[in-house]
Coordinates of C-alpha atoms and ligand atoms in Angstrom, one line a residue:
X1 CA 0.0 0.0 0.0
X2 CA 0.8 3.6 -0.6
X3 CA 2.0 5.6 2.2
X4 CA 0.2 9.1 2.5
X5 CA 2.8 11.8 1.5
X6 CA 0.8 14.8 1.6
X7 CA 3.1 17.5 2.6
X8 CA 2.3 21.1 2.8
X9 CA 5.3 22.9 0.9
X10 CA 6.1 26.7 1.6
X11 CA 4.9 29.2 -0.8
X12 CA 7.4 30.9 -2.6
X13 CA 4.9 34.1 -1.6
X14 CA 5.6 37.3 0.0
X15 CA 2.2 38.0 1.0
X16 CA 0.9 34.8 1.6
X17 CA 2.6 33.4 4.7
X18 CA -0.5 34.3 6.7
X19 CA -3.4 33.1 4.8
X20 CA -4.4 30.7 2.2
X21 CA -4.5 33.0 -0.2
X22 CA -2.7 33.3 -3.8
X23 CA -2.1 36.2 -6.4
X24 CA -2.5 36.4 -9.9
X25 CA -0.5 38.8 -12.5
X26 CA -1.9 39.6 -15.7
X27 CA 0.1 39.8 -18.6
X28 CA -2.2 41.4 -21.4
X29 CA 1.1 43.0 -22.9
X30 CA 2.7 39.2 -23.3
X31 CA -1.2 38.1 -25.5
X32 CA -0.1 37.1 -29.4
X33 CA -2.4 34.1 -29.2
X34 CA -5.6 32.7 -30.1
X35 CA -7.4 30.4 -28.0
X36 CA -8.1 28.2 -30.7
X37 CA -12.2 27.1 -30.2
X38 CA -10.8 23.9 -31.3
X39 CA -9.6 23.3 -28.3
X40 CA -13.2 22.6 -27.4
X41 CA -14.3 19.8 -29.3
X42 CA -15.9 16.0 -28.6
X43 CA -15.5 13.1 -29.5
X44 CA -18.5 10.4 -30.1
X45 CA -17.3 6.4 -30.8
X46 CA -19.5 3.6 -31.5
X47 CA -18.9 2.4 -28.1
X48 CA -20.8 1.7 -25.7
X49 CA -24.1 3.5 -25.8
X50 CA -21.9 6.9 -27.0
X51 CA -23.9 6.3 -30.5
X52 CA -26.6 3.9 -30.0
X53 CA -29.0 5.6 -27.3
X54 CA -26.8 8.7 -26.5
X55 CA -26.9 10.5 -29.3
X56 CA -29.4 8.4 -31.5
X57 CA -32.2 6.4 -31.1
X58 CA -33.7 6.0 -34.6
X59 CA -36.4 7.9 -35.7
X60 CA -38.7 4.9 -34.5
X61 CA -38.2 5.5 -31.0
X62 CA -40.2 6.5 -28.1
X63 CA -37.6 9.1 -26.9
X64 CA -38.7 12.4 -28.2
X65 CA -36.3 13.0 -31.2
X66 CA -35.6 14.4 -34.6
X67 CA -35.0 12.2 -37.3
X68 CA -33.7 10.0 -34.8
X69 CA -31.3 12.3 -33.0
X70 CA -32.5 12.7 -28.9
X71 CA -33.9 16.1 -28.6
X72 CA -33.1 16.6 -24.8
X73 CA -29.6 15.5 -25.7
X74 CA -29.7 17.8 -28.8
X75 CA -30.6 20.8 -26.6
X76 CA -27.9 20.6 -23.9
X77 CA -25.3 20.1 -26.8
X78 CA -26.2 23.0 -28.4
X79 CA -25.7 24.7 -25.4
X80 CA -21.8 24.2 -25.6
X81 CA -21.0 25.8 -28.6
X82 CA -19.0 22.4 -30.1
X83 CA -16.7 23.5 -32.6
X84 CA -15.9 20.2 -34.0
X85 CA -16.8 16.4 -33.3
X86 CA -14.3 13.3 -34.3
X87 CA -15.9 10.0 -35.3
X88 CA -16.4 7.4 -35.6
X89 CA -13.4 6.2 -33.3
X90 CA -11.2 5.7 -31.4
X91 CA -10.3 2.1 -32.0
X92 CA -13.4 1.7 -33.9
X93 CA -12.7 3.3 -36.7
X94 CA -9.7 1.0 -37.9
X95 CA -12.1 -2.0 -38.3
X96 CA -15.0 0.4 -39.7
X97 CA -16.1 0.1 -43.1
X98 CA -18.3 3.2 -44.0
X99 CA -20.1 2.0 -47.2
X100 CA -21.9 -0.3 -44.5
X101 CA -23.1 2.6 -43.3
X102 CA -25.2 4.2 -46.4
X103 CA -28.2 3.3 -48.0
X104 CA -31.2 1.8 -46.8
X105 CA -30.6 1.2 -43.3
X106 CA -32.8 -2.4 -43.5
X107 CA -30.0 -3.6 -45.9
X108 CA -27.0 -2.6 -43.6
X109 CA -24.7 -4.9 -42.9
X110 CA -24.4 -5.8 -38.8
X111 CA -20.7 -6.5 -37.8
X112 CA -19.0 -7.4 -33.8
X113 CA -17.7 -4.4 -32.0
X114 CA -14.6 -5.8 -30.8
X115 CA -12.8 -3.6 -29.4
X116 CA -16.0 -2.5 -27.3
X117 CA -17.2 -5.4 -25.6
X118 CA -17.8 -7.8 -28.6
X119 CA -21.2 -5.7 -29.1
X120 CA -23.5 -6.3 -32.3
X121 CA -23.1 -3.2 -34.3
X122 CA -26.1 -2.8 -36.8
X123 CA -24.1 0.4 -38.7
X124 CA -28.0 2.0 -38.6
X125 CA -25.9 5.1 -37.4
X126 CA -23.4 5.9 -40.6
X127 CA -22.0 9.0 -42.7
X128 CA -25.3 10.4 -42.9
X129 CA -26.5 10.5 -39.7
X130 CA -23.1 11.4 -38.1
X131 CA -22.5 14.3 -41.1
X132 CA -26.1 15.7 -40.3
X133 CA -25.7 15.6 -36.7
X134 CA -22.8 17.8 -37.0
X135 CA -25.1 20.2 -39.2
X136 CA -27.5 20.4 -36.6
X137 CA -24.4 21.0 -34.1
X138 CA -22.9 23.5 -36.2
X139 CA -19.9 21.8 -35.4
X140 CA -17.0 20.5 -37.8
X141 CA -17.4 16.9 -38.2
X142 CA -13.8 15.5 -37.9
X143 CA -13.5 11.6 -39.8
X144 CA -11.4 9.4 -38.5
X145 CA -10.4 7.1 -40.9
X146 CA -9.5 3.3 -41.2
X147 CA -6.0 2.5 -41.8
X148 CA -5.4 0.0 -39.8
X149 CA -8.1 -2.9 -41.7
X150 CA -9.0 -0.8 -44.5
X151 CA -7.5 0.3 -48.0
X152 CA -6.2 3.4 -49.7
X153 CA -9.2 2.8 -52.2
X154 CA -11.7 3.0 -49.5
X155 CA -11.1 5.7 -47.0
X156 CA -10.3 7.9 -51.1
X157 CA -14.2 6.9 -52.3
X158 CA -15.3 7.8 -48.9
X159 CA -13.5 11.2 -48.9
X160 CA -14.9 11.4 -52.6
X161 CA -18.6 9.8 -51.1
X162 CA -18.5 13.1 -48.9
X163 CA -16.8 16.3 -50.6
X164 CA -17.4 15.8 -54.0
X165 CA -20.4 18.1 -55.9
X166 CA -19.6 17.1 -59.2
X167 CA -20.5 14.0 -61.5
X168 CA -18.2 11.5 -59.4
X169 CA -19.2 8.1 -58.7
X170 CA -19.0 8.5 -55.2
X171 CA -21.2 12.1 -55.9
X172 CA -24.1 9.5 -57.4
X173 CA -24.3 7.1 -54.8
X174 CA -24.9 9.9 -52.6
X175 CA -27.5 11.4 -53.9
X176 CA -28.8 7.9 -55.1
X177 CA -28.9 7.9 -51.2
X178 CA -30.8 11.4 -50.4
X179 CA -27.9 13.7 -50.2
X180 CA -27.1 15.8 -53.0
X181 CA -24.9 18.3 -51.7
X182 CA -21.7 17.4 -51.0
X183 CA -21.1 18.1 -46.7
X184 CA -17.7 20.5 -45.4
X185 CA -15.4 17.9 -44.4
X186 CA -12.0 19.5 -43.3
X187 CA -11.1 17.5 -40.8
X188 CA -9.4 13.6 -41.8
X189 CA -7.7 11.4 -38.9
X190 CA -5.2 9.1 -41.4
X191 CA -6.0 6.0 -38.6
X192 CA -5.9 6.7 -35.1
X193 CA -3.6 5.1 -32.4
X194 CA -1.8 3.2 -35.4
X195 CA 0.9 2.1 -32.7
X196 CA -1.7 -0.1 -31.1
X197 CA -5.8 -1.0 -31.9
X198 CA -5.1 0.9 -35.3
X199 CA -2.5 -2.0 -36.4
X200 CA 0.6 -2.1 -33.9
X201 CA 2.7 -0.5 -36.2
X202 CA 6.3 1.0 -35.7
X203 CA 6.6 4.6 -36.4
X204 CA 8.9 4.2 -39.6
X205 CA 6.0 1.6 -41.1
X206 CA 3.1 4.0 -40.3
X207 CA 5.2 7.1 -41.7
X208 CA 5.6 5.7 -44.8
X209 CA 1.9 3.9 -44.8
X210 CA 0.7 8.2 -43.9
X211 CA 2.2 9.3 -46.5
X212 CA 0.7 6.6 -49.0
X213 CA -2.8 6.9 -47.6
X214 CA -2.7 11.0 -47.8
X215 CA -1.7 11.3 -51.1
X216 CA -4.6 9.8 -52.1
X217 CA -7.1 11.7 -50.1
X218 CA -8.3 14.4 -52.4
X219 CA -9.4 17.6 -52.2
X220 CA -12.8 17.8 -54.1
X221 CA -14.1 21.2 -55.7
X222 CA -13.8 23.6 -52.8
X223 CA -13.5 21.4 -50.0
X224 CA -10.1 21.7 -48.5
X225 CA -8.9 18.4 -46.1
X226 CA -6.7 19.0 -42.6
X227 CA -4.8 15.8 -42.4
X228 CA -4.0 14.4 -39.8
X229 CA -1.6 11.6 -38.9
X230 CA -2.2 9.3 -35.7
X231 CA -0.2 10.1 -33.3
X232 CA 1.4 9.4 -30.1
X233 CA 0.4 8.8 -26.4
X234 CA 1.5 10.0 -23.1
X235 CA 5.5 9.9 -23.0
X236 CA 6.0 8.2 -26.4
X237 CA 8.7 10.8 -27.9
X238 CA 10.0 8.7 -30.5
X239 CA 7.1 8.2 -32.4
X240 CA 6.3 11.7 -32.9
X241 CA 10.4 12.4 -33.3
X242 CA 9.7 9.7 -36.0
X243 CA 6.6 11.1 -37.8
X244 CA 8.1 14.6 -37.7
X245 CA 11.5 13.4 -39.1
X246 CA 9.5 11.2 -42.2
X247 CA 6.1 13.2 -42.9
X248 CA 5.6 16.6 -41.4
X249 CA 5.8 17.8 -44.4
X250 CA 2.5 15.3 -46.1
X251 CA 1.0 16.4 -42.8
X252 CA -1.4 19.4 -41.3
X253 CA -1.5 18.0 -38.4
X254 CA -0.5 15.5 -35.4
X255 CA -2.9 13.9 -32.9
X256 CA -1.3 12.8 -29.1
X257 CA -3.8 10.9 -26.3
X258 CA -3.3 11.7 -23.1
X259 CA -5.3 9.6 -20.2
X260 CA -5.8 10.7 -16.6
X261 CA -5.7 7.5 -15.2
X262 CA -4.1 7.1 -12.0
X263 CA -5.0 2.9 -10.8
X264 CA -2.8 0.3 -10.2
X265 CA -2.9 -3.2 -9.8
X266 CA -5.7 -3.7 -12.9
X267 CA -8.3 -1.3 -11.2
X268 CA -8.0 2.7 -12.7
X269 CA -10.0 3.4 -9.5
X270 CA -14.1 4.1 -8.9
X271 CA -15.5 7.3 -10.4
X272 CA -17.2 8.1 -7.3
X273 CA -15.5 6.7 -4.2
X274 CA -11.9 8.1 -3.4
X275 CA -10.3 9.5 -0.8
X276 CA -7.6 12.8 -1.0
X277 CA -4.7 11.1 -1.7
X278 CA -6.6 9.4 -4.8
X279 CA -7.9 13.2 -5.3
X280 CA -4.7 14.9 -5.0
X281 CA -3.1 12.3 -7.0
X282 CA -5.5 12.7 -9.9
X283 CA -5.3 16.2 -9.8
X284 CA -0.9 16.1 -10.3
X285 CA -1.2 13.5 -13.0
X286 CA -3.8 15.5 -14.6
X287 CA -1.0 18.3 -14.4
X288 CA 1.6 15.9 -15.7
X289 CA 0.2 16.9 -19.1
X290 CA 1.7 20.2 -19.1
X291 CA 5.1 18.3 -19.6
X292 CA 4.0 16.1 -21.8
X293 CA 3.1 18.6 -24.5
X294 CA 5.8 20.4 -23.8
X295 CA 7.8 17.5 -24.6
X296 CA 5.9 16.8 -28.0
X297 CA 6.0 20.4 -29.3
X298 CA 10.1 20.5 -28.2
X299 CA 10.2 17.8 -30.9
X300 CA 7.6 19.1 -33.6
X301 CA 9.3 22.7 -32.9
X302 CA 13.2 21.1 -34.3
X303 CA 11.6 19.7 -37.2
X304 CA 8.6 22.5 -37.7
X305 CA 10.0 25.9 -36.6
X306 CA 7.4 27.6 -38.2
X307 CA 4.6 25.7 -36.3
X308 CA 2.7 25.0 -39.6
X309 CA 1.7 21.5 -38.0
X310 CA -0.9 21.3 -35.5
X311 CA -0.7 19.0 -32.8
X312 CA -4.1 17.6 -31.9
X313 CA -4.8 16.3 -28.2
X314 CA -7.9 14.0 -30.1
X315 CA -8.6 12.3 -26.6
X316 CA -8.1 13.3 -23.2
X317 CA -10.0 13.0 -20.3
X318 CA -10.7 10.5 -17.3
X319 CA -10.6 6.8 -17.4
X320 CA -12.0 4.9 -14.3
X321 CA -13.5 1.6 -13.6
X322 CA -16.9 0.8 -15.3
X323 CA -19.8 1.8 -13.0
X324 CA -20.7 -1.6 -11.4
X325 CA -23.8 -3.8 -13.5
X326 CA -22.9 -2.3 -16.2
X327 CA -22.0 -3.6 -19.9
X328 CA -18.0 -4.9 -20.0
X329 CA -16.0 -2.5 -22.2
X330 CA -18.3 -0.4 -22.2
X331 CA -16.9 2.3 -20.2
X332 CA -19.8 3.9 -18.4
X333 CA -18.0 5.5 -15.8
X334 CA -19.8 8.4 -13.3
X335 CA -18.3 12.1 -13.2
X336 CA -17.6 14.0 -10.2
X337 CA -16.2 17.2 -9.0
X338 CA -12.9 15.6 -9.4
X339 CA -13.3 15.2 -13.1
X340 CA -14.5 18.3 -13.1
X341 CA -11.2 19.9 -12.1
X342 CA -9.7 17.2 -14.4
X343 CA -11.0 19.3 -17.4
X344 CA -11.0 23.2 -15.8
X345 CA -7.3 22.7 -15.2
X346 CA -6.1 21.0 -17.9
X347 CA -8.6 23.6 -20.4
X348 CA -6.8 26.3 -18.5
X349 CA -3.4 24.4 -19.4
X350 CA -4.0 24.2 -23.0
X351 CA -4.6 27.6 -23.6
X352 CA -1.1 28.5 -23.1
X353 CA 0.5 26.6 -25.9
X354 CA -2.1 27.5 -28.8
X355 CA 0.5 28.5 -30.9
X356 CA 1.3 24.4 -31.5
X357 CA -1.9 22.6 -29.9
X358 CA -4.9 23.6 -32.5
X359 CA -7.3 21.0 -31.4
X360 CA -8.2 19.2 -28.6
X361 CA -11.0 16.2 -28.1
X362 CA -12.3 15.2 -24.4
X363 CA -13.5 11.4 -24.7
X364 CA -16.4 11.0 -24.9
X365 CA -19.4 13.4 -25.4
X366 CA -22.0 10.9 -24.3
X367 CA -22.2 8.1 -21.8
X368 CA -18.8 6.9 -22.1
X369 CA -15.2 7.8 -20.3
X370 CA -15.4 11.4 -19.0
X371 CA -18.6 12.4 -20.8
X372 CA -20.6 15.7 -20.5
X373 CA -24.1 13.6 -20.3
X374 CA -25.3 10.7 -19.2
X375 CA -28.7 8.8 -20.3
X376 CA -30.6 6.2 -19.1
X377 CA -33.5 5.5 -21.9
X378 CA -35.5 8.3 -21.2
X379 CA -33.5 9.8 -18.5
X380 CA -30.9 12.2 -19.3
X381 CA -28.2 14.2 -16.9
X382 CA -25.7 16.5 -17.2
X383 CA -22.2 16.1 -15.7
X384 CA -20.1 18.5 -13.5
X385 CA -17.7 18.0 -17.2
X386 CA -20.4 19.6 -18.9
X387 CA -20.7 22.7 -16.8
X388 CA -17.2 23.3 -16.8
X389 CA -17.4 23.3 -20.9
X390 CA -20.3 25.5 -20.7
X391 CA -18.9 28.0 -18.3
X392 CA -15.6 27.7 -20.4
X393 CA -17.0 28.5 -23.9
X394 CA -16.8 32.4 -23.5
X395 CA -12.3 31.5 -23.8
X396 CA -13.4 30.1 -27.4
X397 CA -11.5 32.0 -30.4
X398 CA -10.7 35.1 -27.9
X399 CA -7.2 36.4 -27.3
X400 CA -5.6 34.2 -24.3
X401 CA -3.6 37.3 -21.4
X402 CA -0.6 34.9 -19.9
X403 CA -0.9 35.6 -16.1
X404 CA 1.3 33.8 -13.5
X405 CA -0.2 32.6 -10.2
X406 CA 1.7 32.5 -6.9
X407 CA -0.3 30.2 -4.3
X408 CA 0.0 27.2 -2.5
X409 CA 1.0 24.1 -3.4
X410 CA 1.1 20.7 -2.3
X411 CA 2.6 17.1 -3.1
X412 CA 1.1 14.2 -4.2
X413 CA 2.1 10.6 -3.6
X414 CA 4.2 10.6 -6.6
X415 CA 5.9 13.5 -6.0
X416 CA 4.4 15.7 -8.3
X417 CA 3.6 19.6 -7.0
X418 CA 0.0 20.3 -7.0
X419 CA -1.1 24.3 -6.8
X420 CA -4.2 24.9 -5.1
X421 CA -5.1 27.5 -7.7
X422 CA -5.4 27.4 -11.4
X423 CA -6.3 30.1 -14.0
X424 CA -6.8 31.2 -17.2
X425 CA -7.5 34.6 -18.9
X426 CA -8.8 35.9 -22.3
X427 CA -10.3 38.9 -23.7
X428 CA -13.0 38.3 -26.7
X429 CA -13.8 40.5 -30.2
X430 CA -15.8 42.5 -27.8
X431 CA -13.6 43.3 -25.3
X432 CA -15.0 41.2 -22.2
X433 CA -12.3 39.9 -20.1
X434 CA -13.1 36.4 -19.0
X435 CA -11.3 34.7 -16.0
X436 CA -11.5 31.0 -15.1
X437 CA -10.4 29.8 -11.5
X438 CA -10.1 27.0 -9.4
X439 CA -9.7 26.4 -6.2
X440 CA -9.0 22.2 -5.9
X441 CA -8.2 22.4 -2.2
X442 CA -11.3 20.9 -0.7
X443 CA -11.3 22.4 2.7
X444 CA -9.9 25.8 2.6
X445 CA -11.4 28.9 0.4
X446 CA -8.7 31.2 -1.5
X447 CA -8.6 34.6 -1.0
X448 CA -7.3 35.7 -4.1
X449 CA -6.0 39.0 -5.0
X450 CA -5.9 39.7 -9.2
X451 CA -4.1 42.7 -10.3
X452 CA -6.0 44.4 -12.6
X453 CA -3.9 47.6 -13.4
X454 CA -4.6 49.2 -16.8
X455 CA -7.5 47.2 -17.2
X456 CA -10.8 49.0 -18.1
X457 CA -14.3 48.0 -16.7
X458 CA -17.4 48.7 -15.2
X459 CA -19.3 45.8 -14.2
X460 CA -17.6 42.4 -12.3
X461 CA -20.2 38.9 -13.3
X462 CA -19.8 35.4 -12.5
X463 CA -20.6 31.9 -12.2
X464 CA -19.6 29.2 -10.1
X465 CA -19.7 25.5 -9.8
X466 CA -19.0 24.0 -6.4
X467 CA -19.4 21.4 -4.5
X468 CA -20.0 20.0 -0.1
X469 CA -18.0 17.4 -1.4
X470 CA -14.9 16.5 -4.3
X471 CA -17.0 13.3 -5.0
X472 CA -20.7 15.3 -5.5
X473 CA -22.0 14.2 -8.7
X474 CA -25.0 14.4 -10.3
X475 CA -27.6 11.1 -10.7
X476 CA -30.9 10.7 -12.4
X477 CA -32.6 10.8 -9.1
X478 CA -30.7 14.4 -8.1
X479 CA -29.6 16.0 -11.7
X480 CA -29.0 18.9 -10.4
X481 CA -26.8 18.9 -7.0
X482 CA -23.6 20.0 -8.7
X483 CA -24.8 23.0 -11.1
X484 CA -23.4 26.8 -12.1
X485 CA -25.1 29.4 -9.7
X486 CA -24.4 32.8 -9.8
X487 CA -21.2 34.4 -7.7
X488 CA -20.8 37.5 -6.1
X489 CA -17.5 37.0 -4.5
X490 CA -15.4 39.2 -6.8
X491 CA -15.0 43.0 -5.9
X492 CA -12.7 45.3 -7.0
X493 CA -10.2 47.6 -4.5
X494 CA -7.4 49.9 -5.6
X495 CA -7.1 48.2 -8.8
X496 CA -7.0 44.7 -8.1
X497 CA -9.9 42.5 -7.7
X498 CA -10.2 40.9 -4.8
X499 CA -11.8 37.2 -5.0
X500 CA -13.4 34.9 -1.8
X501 CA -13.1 31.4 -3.6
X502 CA -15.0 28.7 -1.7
X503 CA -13.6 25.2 -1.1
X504 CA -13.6 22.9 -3.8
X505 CA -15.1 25.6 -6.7
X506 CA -14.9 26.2 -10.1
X507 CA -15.7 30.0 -11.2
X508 CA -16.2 31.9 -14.2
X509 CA -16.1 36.1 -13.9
X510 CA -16.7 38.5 -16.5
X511 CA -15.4 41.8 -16.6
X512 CA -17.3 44.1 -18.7
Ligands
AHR601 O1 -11.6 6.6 -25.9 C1 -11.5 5.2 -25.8 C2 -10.3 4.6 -26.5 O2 -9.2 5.1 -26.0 C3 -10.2 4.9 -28.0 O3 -11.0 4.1 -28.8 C4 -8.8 4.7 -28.3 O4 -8.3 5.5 -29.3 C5 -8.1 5.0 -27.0 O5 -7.2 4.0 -26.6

């Protein structure tokens, strides 16, 4: 067993020595980024019930939907302002074949999920339905295609089957099939995890194999394709030292996965029951992806000095142990406070290095991993997840203010330092400052002082998610114990803002 290290270490603070308290230093004259709205986007994989009673239950159902899509699903997506949505995998999408997607859906083909489970999939949810659904999203529908079981031939009809407007073969079956104008597709995942599910390739093998495959991915009329070649995960340098060195130059962009998964011993750990070691320790390996993309771009930066490719963090997020009676491999897991901070810190995180990372995917949008909602037939609930992307959207495509943060900081049982505060700043095309803060310690409020010299406004907003407890969490029988309220505990003095931030809290201000 693992010893509890918690250790309180000394604050490298001047004016902190007598309270919990931390500062925070905006650096408006250091902004040249973007916070890409990319950044923001889901990811949906026929896994599980992601697909198949998350997002769609056929036009047939009892569910109130449209055309088949949930509407009460529909709605609280809408909500979050998704810029872009990957499908259909994941490890799926190396053993998908799409035309068993289109046409009639009586005549489709049924195939075994195996990666997921070993699940019948009856492909009644194909390019159609997924390329709609991303109409009705307004979001960029990102296609991950299948390298690791497929052909050059079929993932070039299917890019064909999708863009093309003209007189093309793939353009006929189409519209033989009820769609005559070709969709946007900009987005194209050349496989995905090719190291492992996508085909255990080595790096020098799959280099080559991207290169082939993307050649032959065309650009039809006026559609123009973002490829992007599967990348690494966690603290694999060599394969993206490898893909950089053999195809940066075929490529628009670079995916990495990074997994907060913290078990040992075959369990990753319940969703809902942890103590503050598990907590803290969740919350430094979280952090541990700061390093990890640094890492990455160090390498992409030698062989791309110009940053023209993008490195895509395609799947992130929280991985625990199934929720207990549920389906095997399907990765229902609960969502909690904890995975709450999971994504405000690590959203916070990202938006410093937008000048490399362009795109980012949590997994999974719907019922699976560390989703934003969960269903139960006709039961649907949001996650704390959700709130935090909801309160978050305002960063989206505004212009990120560097700050640094002086606070308090513990270790966790690996050693790793854990600050008690995080942040993140941005100002947007109408010149609202937005500021997102949280406070993981879960005993002691912050009181946080913001300097806010040379900053013009009149009026202080915000919005908070907290919680009694780090393992709160919403259920179908109380949707609606850990859910944004309104905050007042911002006010401004001698040109700072002073902040109270409760225990355990996630906040959102506005300065207007
Ligand atoms: O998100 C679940 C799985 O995690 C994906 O299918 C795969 O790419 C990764 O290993």
């Amino acid at each position: 067993m693992r010893k509890l290290i918690l250790c309180l270490t000394v604050c490298i603070s001047f004016t902190l020595q007598a309270q919990k308290g931390a500062q925070i230093q905006l650096h408006p004259e250091k902004s040249t980024q973007i916070i890409d709205r990319h950044i923001y986007g889901q990811f949906a994989e026929h896994l599980g019930s992601c697909i198949y009673g998350g997002l769609w239950v056929g036009p047939d159902s009892d569910i109130p939907n449209t055309d088949g899509y949930r509407n009460d699903v529909l709605e609280a997506l809408k909500k979050l302002q998704i810029p872009n949505l990957r499908w259909p995998g994941g490890c799926f999408a190396d053993e998908y074949h799409w035309m068993d997607g289109i046409g009639p859906r009586e005549n489709h083909p049924k195939m075994v999920n195996n990666n997921w489970g070993g699940t019948i999939e009856d492909n009644s949810f194909g390019t159609h339905e997924f390329l709609n659904l991303c109409e009705l999203l307004e979001c960029e529908p990102y296609i991950s295609g299948n390298v690791g079981s497929g052909t050059v031939e079929e993932l070039a009809k299917w890019v064909e089957y999708m863009t093309s407007e003209g007189d093309s073969p793939m353009a006929r079956l189409r519209r033989e099939n009820g769609r005559d104008k070709a969709w946007k597709v900009k987005y194209l995942g050349v496989g995905n995890e090719s190291w492992g599910c996508g085909g255990s390739m080595r790096p020098e093998y799959y280099a080559d194999l991207y290169r082939r495959y993307a050649t032959y991915c065309r650009n039809y009329d006026d559609n123009r394709l973002f490829k992007i070649a599967s990348g690494a995960s966690d603290y694999d340098y060599n394969w993206t030292e490898i893909l950089m060195k053999n195809a940066a130059y075929h490529m628009d962009g670079l995916s990495l996965h990074y997994y907060t998964v913290t078990g040992w011993e075959g369990s990753k750990g319940a969703a809902t029951i942890f103590n503050k070691e598990e907590y803290y320790n969740t919350i430094g390996k979280c952090l541990e992806i700061e390093d990890v993309l640094i890492k990455h771009i160090e390498i992409m930066d030698k062989y791309d000095p110009q940053k023209r490719v993008a490195l895509m963090m395609d799947e992130w997020g929280t991985w625990w142990d199934e929720e207990p009676e549920t389906t095997p491999g399907h990765l229902y897991q609960q969502n909690t406070m904890r995975d709450a901070f999971v994504a405000a810190l690590t959203l916070n995180l990202f938006h410093k290095y937008t000048d490399r990372l362009k795109m980012a995917n949590i997994a999974q949008i719907v019922n699976v991993l560390q989703s934003m909602i969960l269903t139960n037939n006709k039961q649907m609930v949001l996650t704390p997840t959700y709130h935090v992307f909801e309160m978050y959207k305002v960063h989206q495509d505004a212009i990120h203010i560097p700050l640094d943060i002086l606070c308090e900081k513990i270790i966790d049982s690996n050693k790793r330092e854990v600050p008690m505060v995080s942040a993140s700043a941005s100002r947007n095309k109408e010149g609202k400052i937005h500021i997102t803060l949280a406070n993981v310690d879960p005993d002691n409020k912050q009181e946080i002082t913001l300097d806010t010299t040379g900053q013009k406004f009149n009026k202080i907003t915000g919005r908070i998610l907290r919680a009694g407890s780090i393992t709160d969490h919403n259920t179908f029988d109380r949707p609606d114990l850990v859910k944004p309220v309104s905050f007042t505990g911002a006010k401004t003095a001698e040109g700072q803002l002073l902040i109270s931030l409760p225990a355990a809290s996630i906040a959102v201000l506005e300065l207007n």
